[in-house]
Amino acid sequence: MTHNLKRTFAMLLLAIFGSTILYNCEPDPDSLGEQLFNDDAAQGNEIAYPVIAYNYSNNDSIRSDAARLISGVNESGAASYVGVLGAFTESQFGMQRASYVTQLRMPVDNYDFNGANPKVDSVVLVVRPPANTAANTYFFESDSLKTNTFEKSDFPVDGVATAVSIEKKTYPVRKYGKIGGGSKSMKINVHEVTTFLDSNDDKFKRSNAGTSISTGELLGSGVFDGNINSLSITKKSDNSVVFTGNLGFRMKLSNTNFFQTHILDKKGKPELQDAANFIRYFKGIKISVDETDKYLYQFSPNDLQLIMYYKYDKTENGTTTRPQTNLVFNLGGSNAHIGLYEYNNAGTPVANALAASNSNEGDEKLYIQGMGGPSVVMKIKDETIADLKKIYVEKKAGILSAKIRVYVDPLSWKNTNSTEDRKFTLLTNPLVSNTIDFSKLAYTSDLSTGLGLYNYNKDKGYYDFIVTKTIKDLVEGKTETVGQEQVPIVNKPLLIGAGTFAANATGTLLGVRNTTRAFDMNRVILTGIDKTNTNPKRIQLMVTYATKK
């Protein structure tokens, strides 16, 4: 696997049977089989075995609260979060639409609004992208920057017309779905939430919680054209900065009367007394889209801003003025956060495949989709392990490499309109076990290369999932510690889903539950089993072993 290929696809895969984890990417002879042919010439033999692989339904639901929207942890220890907005419809997987719900809080308890008679001027919602990093440049197209600079002679600064210079930088966001033409713009709505979001209630932790969450007044709408902007305004006279708007999409909310009656008019009243009262009074906001067939894109929940600009009475030396100031609501931190996902895949190939899924024999096409869509289960046959054990005993064979090879289906799915990460999380079936010994993981500080536990051959369109140590441990009858006992390692299924494992700034994985599945927009169709065993692109286990001459 070349360095460029690794960087291009930024791939990640964990291959686990029980608690045994492979930590060598290269399909070359390694120390696992050296004792059988050291100092002697070894002859490699490759043999292919069928693999049971079938579609696994997640019931269009996934844990998508704040605990699952974590993409990583930065150097200061703060968690980075990712949410998804938008909608996309295509023939294989149907419609997938993403909305977002969050609580919000006042900046301080018993906020006094600086003075008497506060009145709303405007309210702005700012949606920002997750930060680009060396590990993930998926969020916006940093190489497609457009900069426009222009001047205004009458820009109001403290009520005075002032000559200013305005610089606007524009980046297109990375889109998953339709791109260009009539598809580039989406209408985004912001509604009041009227259901108390109890973060301890399990029904508010999953992506299908939308049926339990009611909305009230429409606070405003805006058209997102697929671009995010930053803005800098400076005075011409002395180059002092008048305004800086960090990278994001700014949407002016039209329902200022709501904020006047629900916030400013409640000055000094119990509703604003503390956070506990406030989140039961103003329960939150929902951000959603009207459309069903545009695109999905990612944003940073903790960097959302809801800014209320208002004027108030200020009296000094007997003179009353009405200066403007602003209140920035807190939408991050300890607030409840929920990614809400809707699906309509009735009559689609994915729905038909899930309905007919055969866990005993396997399925001919395998569907993988992030954000609660389907996963794939792979199972190496017990007969295969028995046959390899026989070779191991009778031929004194040492296993050099083992990989599950699975092809991308060339006919039924090719997403030509969007950038695909093609990242996968591979776990033992979580219904069986969630135990992973992270001390055995070989991680790299260069996050762009991922774990390197599988190779993707772009030209030939297949993945090689490396399972050398796993197969060797099963064949050689190795044991693992369960409680206080040593028990044989057993042959468990592999659950494959779109996404990666989240890590901190140094590359340490955050835990088995911290994956990007809850906000991974990707999907792919793979070629599964072939009952006739004639399709050269059927899924197979490829084992290379060596014997002494």
Coordinates of C-alpha atoms in Angstrom, one line a residue:
M1 CA 0.0 0.0 0.0
T2 CA 1.7 3.2 -1.2
H3 CA 2.0 6.3 0.9
N4 CA 0.0 8.3 -1.7
L5 CA -2.8 5.7 -1.7
K6 CA -3.0 5.8 2.0
R7 CA -3.2 9.6 2.1
T8 CA -5.8 9.7 -0.7
F9 CA -8.2 7.4 1.0
A10 CA -7.3 8.0 4.7
M11 CA -8.5 4.5 5.5
L12 CA -9.1 2.9 8.8
L13 CA -10.1 -0.6 9.7
L14 CA -10.0 -2.7 12.8
A15 CA -10.1 -6.5 12.3
I16 CA -11.1 -8.3 15.4
F17 CA -12.1 -11.8 16.3
G18 CA -12.7 -11.9 20.1
S19 CA -10.1 -9.7 21.6
T20 CA -7.4 -10.6 19.1
I21 CA -6.4 -7.6 16.9
L22 CA -4.0 -7.6 13.9
Y23 CA -1.3 -5.1 14.1
N24 CA 0.7 -5.7 11.0
C25 CA -0.6 -4.2 7.7
E26 CA 1.9 -5.7 5.3
P27 CA 1.0 -9.0 3.6
D28 CA 4.6 -10.3 4.0
P29 CA 6.0 -13.1 6.1
D30 CA 6.1 -11.9 9.7
S31 CA 7.2 -13.2 13.0
L32 CA 4.0 -15.1 13.4
G33 CA 5.2 -18.0 11.2
E34 CA 8.9 -17.6 11.3
Q35 CA 9.5 -20.5 13.8
L36 CA 8.4 -23.0 11.2
F37 CA 10.8 -22.0 8.4
N38 CA 13.6 -19.9 9.9
D39 CA 17.0 -20.6 8.3
D40 CA 15.2 -22.7 5.7
A41 CA 13.8 -21.9 2.3
A42 CA 10.0 -21.4 2.5
Q43 CA 7.6 -22.1 -0.2
G44 CA 4.4 -20.0 -0.3
N45 CA 1.0 -21.5 -1.1
E46 CA -2.1 -19.5 -1.5
I47 CA -5.6 -21.0 -1.1
A48 CA -9.0 -19.3 -1.3
Y49 CA -12.0 -20.1 0.9
P50 CA -15.6 -18.9 0.7
V51 CA -16.8 -16.4 3.3
I52 CA -20.3 -16.0 4.6
A53 CA -21.3 -12.3 4.2
Y54 CA -24.8 -10.9 4.7
N55 CA -26.6 -7.6 5.1
Y56 CA -27.4 -6.5 8.6
S57 CA -30.2 -4.0 9.4
N58 CA -29.6 -1.3 12.0
N59 CA -33.3 -0.3 11.6
D60 CA -32.3 3.1 10.2
S61 CA -31.3 4.1 13.7
I62 CA -28.0 4.8 15.5
R63 CA -26.9 6.4 18.8
S64 CA -26.4 10.0 17.7
D65 CA -26.3 12.1 20.9
A66 CA -23.3 14.2 22.0
A67 CA -21.5 11.0 23.2
R68 CA -21.5 9.6 19.6
L69 CA -20.9 12.8 17.6
I70 CA -17.3 13.0 18.7
S71 CA -14.8 13.1 15.9
G72 CA -11.7 13.4 18.1
V73 CA -10.0 15.2 20.9
N74 CA -7.6 18.2 20.3
E75 CA -4.3 18.9 22.0
S76 CA -6.0 20.8 24.8
G77 CA -8.3 17.8 25.6
A78 CA -11.5 19.4 24.2
A79 CA -13.7 17.1 22.1
S80 CA -14.5 17.9 18.5
Y81 CA -18.0 17.2 17.3
V82 CA -19.5 16.7 13.9
G83 CA -23.2 17.0 12.8
V84 CA -24.9 16.5 9.4
L85 CA -27.5 18.6 7.6
G86 CA -29.2 18.0 4.3
A87 CA -30.9 15.3 2.3
F88 CA -30.0 13.0 -0.6
T89 CA -32.0 10.6 -2.7
E90 CA -30.7 8.0 -5.1
S91 CA -31.9 4.7 -6.6
Q92 CA -30.0 2.2 -4.5
F93 CA -30.3 3.4 -0.9
G94 CA -33.4 5.8 -1.3
M95 CA -33.7 9.0 0.7
Q96 CA -31.7 10.0 3.7
R97 CA -32.3 13.3 5.4
A98 CA -30.4 14.8 8.4
S99 CA -31.6 17.4 10.9
Y100 CA -30.1 18.6 14.2
V101 CA -31.5 19.5 17.6
T102 CA -29.8 21.2 20.4
Q103 CA -30.5 22.9 23.7
L104 CA -29.2 26.4 24.4
R105 CA -28.5 28.5 27.5
M106 CA -28.1 32.1 28.5
P107 CA -24.4 33.2 28.8
V108 CA -25.0 33.9 32.6
D109 CA -27.8 33.4 35.1
N110 CA -30.2 36.4 35.6
Y111 CA -28.9 38.2 32.6
D112 CA -29.6 42.0 33.0
F113 CA -29.3 43.0 29.3
N114 CA -27.0 46.0 30.3
G115 CA -29.9 48.4 31.0
A116 CA -33.5 49.2 30.7
N117 CA -36.0 48.8 27.8
P118 CA -34.0 46.3 25.7
K119 CA -35.4 45.8 22.2
V120 CA -34.3 43.2 19.6
D121 CA -32.7 44.5 16.4
S122 CA -31.9 41.1 14.7
V123 CA -31.0 37.5 15.4
V124 CA -28.4 35.5 13.5
L125 CA -27.6 31.8 13.5
V126 CA -24.1 30.9 12.4
V127 CA -23.4 27.4 11.2
R128 CA -19.6 26.6 11.1
P129 CA -17.7 23.7 9.5
P130 CA -15.6 21.3 11.5
A131 CA -11.9 22.4 11.4
N132 CA -9.8 21.0 8.6
T133 CA -6.9 18.9 10.0
A134 CA -4.2 16.8 8.6
A135 CA -6.3 13.8 9.6
N136 CA -9.5 14.9 7.8
T137 CA -9.9 17.5 5.1
Y138 CA -13.4 16.3 4.3
F139 CA -15.3 19.3 5.5
F140 CA -14.6 22.1 3.0
E141 CA -12.6 22.6 -0.1
S142 CA -9.6 24.6 1.1
D143 CA -8.1 24.6 -2.3
S144 CA -11.1 26.2 -3.9
L145 CA -10.9 29.6 -2.0
K146 CA -12.4 32.6 -3.7
T147 CA -11.5 36.1 -2.3
N148 CA -13.5 39.2 -3.0
T149 CA -12.5 42.7 -1.8
F150 CA -14.6 45.8 -2.1
E151 CA -15.1 49.2 -0.4
K152 CA -18.0 51.1 1.1
S153 CA -18.0 54.7 2.0
D154 CA -21.1 54.8 4.2
F155 CA -20.7 51.7 6.4
P156 CA -22.3 52.4 9.8
V157 CA -19.7 52.3 12.7
D158 CA -21.2 53.4 16.0
G159 CA -23.9 55.2 14.1
V160 CA -21.5 57.1 11.9
A161 CA -21.1 56.5 8.1
T162 CA -17.5 55.3 7.7
A163 CA -15.3 54.3 4.8
V164 CA -14.4 50.7 5.1
S165 CA -12.7 47.9 3.2
I166 CA -14.5 44.5 3.2
E167 CA -12.8 41.2 2.4
K168 CA -15.0 38.2 1.9
K169 CA -13.5 34.7 1.5
T170 CA -15.7 31.9 0.2
Y171 CA -15.2 28.1 0.3
P172 CA -17.5 25.4 -1.1
V173 CA -18.3 22.7 1.5
R174 CA -17.7 19.1 0.6
K175 CA -21.1 17.6 -0.4
Y176 CA -22.3 14.1 -0.5
G177 CA -25.0 13.9 -3.1
K178 CA -26.0 16.1 -6.0
I179 CA -23.7 18.9 -6.9
G180 CA -24.2 22.0 -9.1
G181 CA -27.0 23.4 -11.1
G182 CA -30.4 23.5 -9.3
S183 CA -29.0 21.2 -6.6
K184 CA -26.5 23.5 -5.0
S185 CA -29.0 25.5 -2.8
M186 CA -31.1 24.2 0.1
K187 CA -33.6 25.9 2.3
I188 CA -32.7 25.6 6.0
N189 CA -35.3 26.1 8.7
V190 CA -34.9 26.9 12.4
H191 CA -37.8 26.0 14.7
E192 CA -38.4 26.3 18.4
V193 CA -38.3 22.9 20.2
T194 CA -41.3 22.4 22.5
T195 CA -40.2 19.1 24.0
F196 CA -37.9 19.0 27.1
L197 CA -34.7 17.3 25.9
D198 CA -33.8 15.1 28.9
S199 CA -30.3 13.9 28.0
N200 CA -30.7 11.0 30.5
D201 CA -33.7 9.6 28.6
D202 CA -32.6 7.0 26.1
K203 CA -35.3 8.1 23.6
F204 CA -33.3 11.3 23.1
K205 CA -30.1 9.5 22.3
R206 CA -30.9 7.9 19.0
S207 CA -31.2 9.2 15.4
N208 CA -34.9 8.3 15.1
A209 CA -35.8 10.5 18.2
G210 CA -37.5 12.9 15.8
T211 CA -40.9 11.2 16.4
S212 CA -40.6 12.1 20.1
I213 CA -39.6 15.8 19.6
S214 CA -42.2 18.4 18.9
T215 CA -41.5 21.8 17.4
G216 CA -43.3 25.2 17.8
E217 CA -42.7 28.5 16.1
L218 CA -40.6 28.9 12.9
L219 CA -37.8 31.2 14.0
G220 CA -36.5 31.8 10.5
S221 CA -35.4 30.3 7.2
G222 CA -32.4 30.9 4.9
V223 CA -31.1 29.6 1.6
F224 CA -27.7 27.8 1.9
D225 CA -25.9 27.9 -1.5
G226 CA -23.3 25.3 -0.6
N227 CA -20.7 27.9 0.4
I228 CA -19.3 29.1 3.7
N229 CA -17.7 32.5 4.1
S230 CA -15.5 34.5 6.4
L231 CA -15.7 38.3 6.5
S232 CA -13.3 41.0 7.6
I233 CA -14.2 44.7 7.7
T234 CA -11.6 47.4 8.4
K235 CA -11.6 51.2 8.5
K236 CA -9.9 52.9 5.6
S237 CA -8.7 55.7 7.9
D238 CA -6.5 53.6 10.3
N239 CA -7.0 49.9 9.2
S240 CA -8.5 49.1 12.5
V241 CA -10.8 46.1 12.5
V242 CA -14.5 46.9 12.6
F243 CA -15.9 43.4 12.3
T244 CA -14.6 39.8 11.9
G245 CA -16.9 37.0 11.0
N246 CA -15.2 33.6 11.2
L247 CA -15.8 30.9 8.6
G248 CA -19.4 29.8 8.4
F249 CA -22.9 30.3 7.0
R250 CA -24.8 33.2 8.6
M251 CA -28.6 33.1 8.5
K252 CA -30.7 36.0 9.7
L253 CA -33.8 34.8 11.7
S254 CA -37.0 36.7 10.8
N255 CA -39.0 36.0 13.9
T256 CA -37.5 38.7 16.1
N257 CA -40.8 39.0 18.0
F258 CA -40.2 35.5 19.5
F259 CA -36.9 36.6 21.0
Q260 CA -38.4 39.9 22.2
T261 CA -41.3 38.2 24.1
H262 CA -39.5 35.0 25.1
I263 CA -36.1 36.5 26.1
L264 CA -35.9 40.3 26.5
D265 CA -39.4 40.7 28.1
K266 CA -38.5 38.0 30.6
K267 CA -35.8 40.2 32.2
G268 CA -35.6 39.6 36.0
K269 CA -38.2 36.7 35.8
P270 CA -37.8 33.1 36.9
E271 CA -37.5 31.8 33.4
L272 CA -34.0 33.4 33.1
Q273 CA -33.0 32.8 36.7
D274 CA -30.7 29.9 36.0
A275 CA -29.9 27.2 33.4
A276 CA -32.2 24.6 34.9
N277 CA -35.2 26.9 34.5
F278 CA -34.1 28.2 31.1
I279 CA -33.8 24.8 29.3
R280 CA -37.2 23.8 30.6
Y281 CA -38.6 27.2 29.4
F282 CA -36.8 27.6 26.0
K283 CA -36.3 24.0 25.3
G284 CA -34.0 24.2 22.2
I285 CA -33.9 24.7 18.5
K286 CA -34.2 22.3 15.5
I287 CA -32.2 22.9 12.3
S288 CA -33.6 21.1 9.3
V289 CA -34.0 21.3 5.5
D290 CA -37.1 21.3 3.3
E291 CA -35.7 19.3 0.5
T292 CA -35.4 15.5 0.1
D293 CA -32.9 15.3 -2.8
K294 CA -30.0 17.7 -2.6
Y295 CA -26.9 16.7 -0.6
L296 CA -25.5 16.1 2.9
Y297 CA -22.8 18.2 4.5
Q298 CA -21.1 18.3 7.8
F299 CA -20.9 21.1 10.4
S300 CA -19.5 21.7 13.9
P301 CA -22.2 21.5 16.6
N302 CA -20.0 23.0 19.3
D303 CA -19.3 26.0 17.1
L304 CA -22.9 26.9 16.4
Q305 CA -23.7 30.5 17.3
L306 CA -27.1 32.1 18.0
I307 CA -26.5 35.8 18.3
M308 CA -29.2 38.3 19.4
Y309 CA -28.4 41.9 18.6
Y310 CA -30.4 44.5 20.7
K311 CA -30.5 48.1 21.9
Y312 CA -31.0 49.3 25.4
D313 CA -31.3 52.6 27.4
K314 CA -28.0 53.9 28.6
T315 CA -28.0 57.1 30.7
E316 CA -24.9 59.1 31.4
N317 CA -24.7 62.7 32.7
G318 CA -28.4 63.1 32.2
T319 CA -28.3 62.0 28.6
T320 CA -30.0 58.8 27.4
T321 CA -28.7 56.9 24.4
R322 CA -29.5 53.5 22.9
P323 CA -26.3 51.7 22.0
Q324 CA -26.4 48.3 20.4
T325 CA -24.9 45.2 21.9
N326 CA -25.4 41.5 21.6
L327 CA -26.2 38.3 23.5
V328 CA -24.5 35.1 22.4
F329 CA -26.4 32.0 23.5
N330 CA -24.4 29.0 24.6
L331 CA -25.2 26.1 22.2
G332 CA -22.2 23.9 23.1
G333 CA -20.9 22.4 26.3
S334 CA -23.3 20.4 28.4
N335 CA -26.4 21.0 26.3
A336 CA -28.2 18.0 24.8
H337 CA -27.3 17.4 21.1
I338 CA -29.1 15.0 18.8
G339 CA -28.5 14.2 15.1
L340 CA -31.9 13.3 13.7
Y341 CA -32.0 11.1 10.5
E342 CA -35.0 10.1 8.4
Y343 CA -35.1 7.4 5.7
N344 CA -37.4 6.5 2.9
N345 CA -36.0 3.4 1.1
A346 CA -39.2 1.5 0.4
G347 CA -38.9 -0.6 -2.7
T348 CA -35.2 0.1 -3.2
P349 CA -32.5 -2.5 -3.7
V350 CA -31.2 -2.0 -0.2
A351 CA -34.7 -2.6 1.4
N352 CA -35.2 -5.7 -0.7
A353 CA -31.7 -7.0 0.2
L354 CA -32.3 -6.5 3.9
A355 CA -35.7 -8.2 3.8
A356 CA -34.1 -11.2 2.1
S357 CA -30.9 -11.3 4.0
N358 CA -29.6 -14.9 4.6
S359 CA -27.3 -15.2 7.6
N360 CA -26.7 -18.9 7.0
E361 CA -25.6 -18.7 3.4
G362 CA -24.8 -15.0 2.8
D363 CA -26.0 -12.4 0.3
E364 CA -24.9 -11.7 -3.3
K365 CA -24.7 -7.9 -2.8
L366 CA -23.6 -6.2 0.4
Y367 CA -24.9 -2.7 1.4
I368 CA -23.0 -0.4 3.8
Q369 CA -24.3 3.1 4.7
G370 CA -23.3 5.5 7.5
M371 CA -25.6 7.3 10.0
G372 CA -27.7 4.2 10.9
G373 CA -28.0 2.6 7.5
P374 CA -27.2 -1.0 7.0
S375 CA -24.0 -2.8 8.0
V376 CA -22.5 -6.0 6.7
V377 CA -21.6 -9.1 8.7
M378 CA -18.7 -11.3 7.6
K379 CA -18.2 -14.8 9.0
I380 CA -15.4 -17.2 8.2
K381 CA -16.8 -20.7 8.1
D382 CA -15.9 -23.1 10.9
E383 CA -15.1 -25.7 8.1
T384 CA -12.4 -23.3 6.8
I385 CA -10.7 -23.0 10.3
A386 CA -10.9 -26.9 10.5
D387 CA -9.2 -27.3 7.1
L388 CA -6.5 -24.8 8.0
K389 CA -5.9 -26.6 11.3
K390 CA -5.4 -29.8 9.3
I391 CA -2.9 -28.2 7.0
Y392 CA -1.1 -26.7 10.1
V393 CA -0.8 -30.1 11.8
E394 CA -0.2 -32.4 8.8
K395 CA 2.1 -30.1 6.7
K396 CA 3.7 -28.2 9.6
A397 CA 2.6 -25.1 7.8
G398 CA 3.1 -21.5 8.9
I399 CA 0.5 -18.9 7.9
L400 CA 2.2 -16.0 6.3
S401 CA -0.9 -13.9 5.5
A402 CA -4.6 -14.0 5.6
K403 CA -7.0 -11.4 4.1
I404 CA -10.7 -11.2 3.3
R405 CA -10.9 -9.8 -0.3
V406 CA -14.2 -8.1 -1.2
Y407 CA -14.9 -6.1 -4.4
V408 CA -16.8 -2.9 -4.8
D409 CA -19.9 -3.8 -7.0
P410 CA -19.1 -2.2 -10.4
L411 CA -22.6 -2.1 -11.8
S412 CA -25.0 -1.1 -9.1
W413 CA -23.3 1.7 -7.2
K414 CA -20.8 4.4 -8.2
N415 CA -21.2 7.8 -6.6
T416 CA -19.9 10.1 -9.3
N417 CA -21.1 13.3 -7.7
S418 CA -19.4 13.2 -4.4
T419 CA -16.1 12.6 -2.6
E420 CA -16.1 9.3 -0.9
D421 CA -13.8 8.6 2.1
R422 CA -14.3 4.8 2.0
K423 CA -13.5 4.4 5.6
F424 CA -14.7 1.4 7.5
T425 CA -15.1 0.4 11.1
L426 CA -14.7 -3.4 11.6
L427 CA -15.7 -4.9 14.9
T428 CA -16.9 -8.2 16.3
N429 CA -20.6 -8.3 16.4
P430 CA -21.6 -5.9 19.2
L431 CA -24.4 -8.2 20.1
V432 CA -21.7 -10.7 21.1
S433 CA -19.0 -8.5 22.7
N434 CA -17.8 -4.9 22.8
T435 CA -14.5 -5.8 24.5
I436 CA -11.4 -4.5 22.7
D437 CA -7.8 -4.5 24.0
F438 CA -6.6 -1.1 22.7
S439 CA -3.1 -1.7 24.0
K440 CA -2.7 -4.1 21.0
L441 CA -3.5 -1.5 18.4
A442 CA -0.6 -0.2 16.4
Y443 CA -1.6 3.4 15.7
T444 CA 0.3 6.0 13.9
S445 CA 0.8 9.7 14.8
D446 CA 0.2 10.5 11.1
L447 CA -3.6 10.4 11.3
S448 CA -4.0 10.7 7.5
T449 CA -2.7 7.1 7.1
G450 CA -5.2 5.6 9.5
L451 CA -4.5 2.3 11.1
G452 CA -3.4 0.7 7.9
L453 CA -5.3 -2.6 8.7
Y454 CA -6.7 -3.0 5.2
N455 CA -5.6 -2.2 1.7
Y456 CA -7.8 -0.7 -1.0
N457 CA -6.8 -1.4 -4.5
K458 CA -8.3 1.5 -6.5
D459 CA -7.5 0.1 -9.9
K460 CA -9.1 -3.3 -9.3
G461 CA -11.8 -2.0 -7.0
Y462 CA -11.4 -4.3 -4.0
Y463 CA -10.6 -4.2 -0.3
D464 CA -8.2 -6.6 1.4
F465 CA -9.0 -6.9 5.1
I466 CA -5.9 -8.2 6.8
V467 CA -6.7 -10.9 9.4
T468 CA -3.4 -12.8 9.6
K469 CA -3.0 -12.9 13.4
T470 CA -6.7 -13.6 13.9
I471 CA -6.6 -16.6 11.6
K472 CA -3.3 -17.8 13.1
D473 CA -4.6 -17.6 16.7
L474 CA -7.7 -19.6 15.7
V475 CA -5.8 -22.2 13.8
E476 CA -3.2 -22.7 16.5
G477 CA -5.8 -22.8 19.3
K478 CA -4.6 -19.8 21.2
T479 CA -6.4 -18.7 24.3
E480 CA -7.6 -15.4 25.7
T481 CA -8.3 -14.3 29.3
V482 CA -12.0 -14.1 30.2
G483 CA -12.5 -13.1 33.8
Q484 CA -10.0 -15.2 35.7
E485 CA -9.9 -18.0 33.1
Q486 CA -8.0 -18.8 29.9
V487 CA -10.4 -19.9 27.3
P488 CA -9.9 -20.7 23.6
I489 CA -10.3 -17.9 21.1
V490 CA -13.5 -18.5 19.2
N491 CA -14.6 -17.7 15.7
K492 CA -16.9 -14.6 15.9
P493 CA -18.5 -12.6 13.2
L494 CA -17.2 -9.3 11.9
L495 CA -19.6 -6.3 11.7
I496 CA -18.5 -3.8 9.1
G497 CA -19.9 -0.3 9.1
A498 CA -19.0 3.0 7.4
G499 CA -16.8 5.2 9.6
T500 CA -13.5 5.3 11.6
F501 CA -12.4 5.2 15.2
A502 CA -12.0 8.6 16.8
A503 CA -8.7 9.5 18.3
N504 CA -7.1 12.2 20.3
A505 CA -4.3 14.5 19.0
T506 CA -1.6 12.0 19.7
G507 CA -3.4 9.2 17.9
T508 CA -4.7 7.3 21.0
L509 CA -8.1 5.8 20.3
L510 CA -10.9 7.0 22.5
G511 CA -12.6 3.7 22.9
V512 CA -14.7 1.1 21.1
R513 CA -17.9 3.3 21.2
N514 CA -16.2 6.4 19.8
T515 CA -16.5 5.9 16.1
T516 CA -17.6 8.3 13.3
R517 CA -20.5 6.0 12.2
A518 CA -23.1 8.5 13.6
F519 CA -22.1 11.2 11.1
D520 CA -20.4 9.3 8.3
M521 CA -22.2 10.2 5.1
N522 CA -20.6 7.5 2.9
R523 CA -22.3 4.4 1.4
V524 CA -21.0 1.6 -0.8
I525 CA -22.2 -1.7 -2.3
L526 CA -19.9 -4.6 -2.3
T527 CA -20.0 -8.0 -4.1
G528 CA -20.9 -10.7 -1.7
I529 CA -21.2 -14.5 -2.1
D530 CA -21.7 -16.4 -5.4
K531 CA -23.5 -19.7 -4.9
T532 CA -22.1 -21.0 -8.2
N533 CA -18.5 -20.1 -7.1
T534 CA -17.8 -18.9 -10.7
N535 CA -17.8 -15.2 -10.1
P536 CA -14.1 -14.2 -9.8
K537 CA -15.1 -11.2 -7.8
R538 CA -17.0 -13.0 -5.1
I539 CA -15.9 -12.4 -1.5
Q540 CA -13.1 -14.8 -0.4
L541 CA -10.6 -15.5 2.4
M542 CA -7.1 -15.6 0.8
V543 CA -4.6 -17.5 3.0
T544 CA -0.9 -17.8 2.2
Y545 CA 1.1 -20.4 4.1
A546 CA 4.6 -21.8 3.9
T547 CA 6.0 -25.2 4.5
K548 CA 9.6 -26.5 4.6
K549 CA 11.0 -28.0 1.4

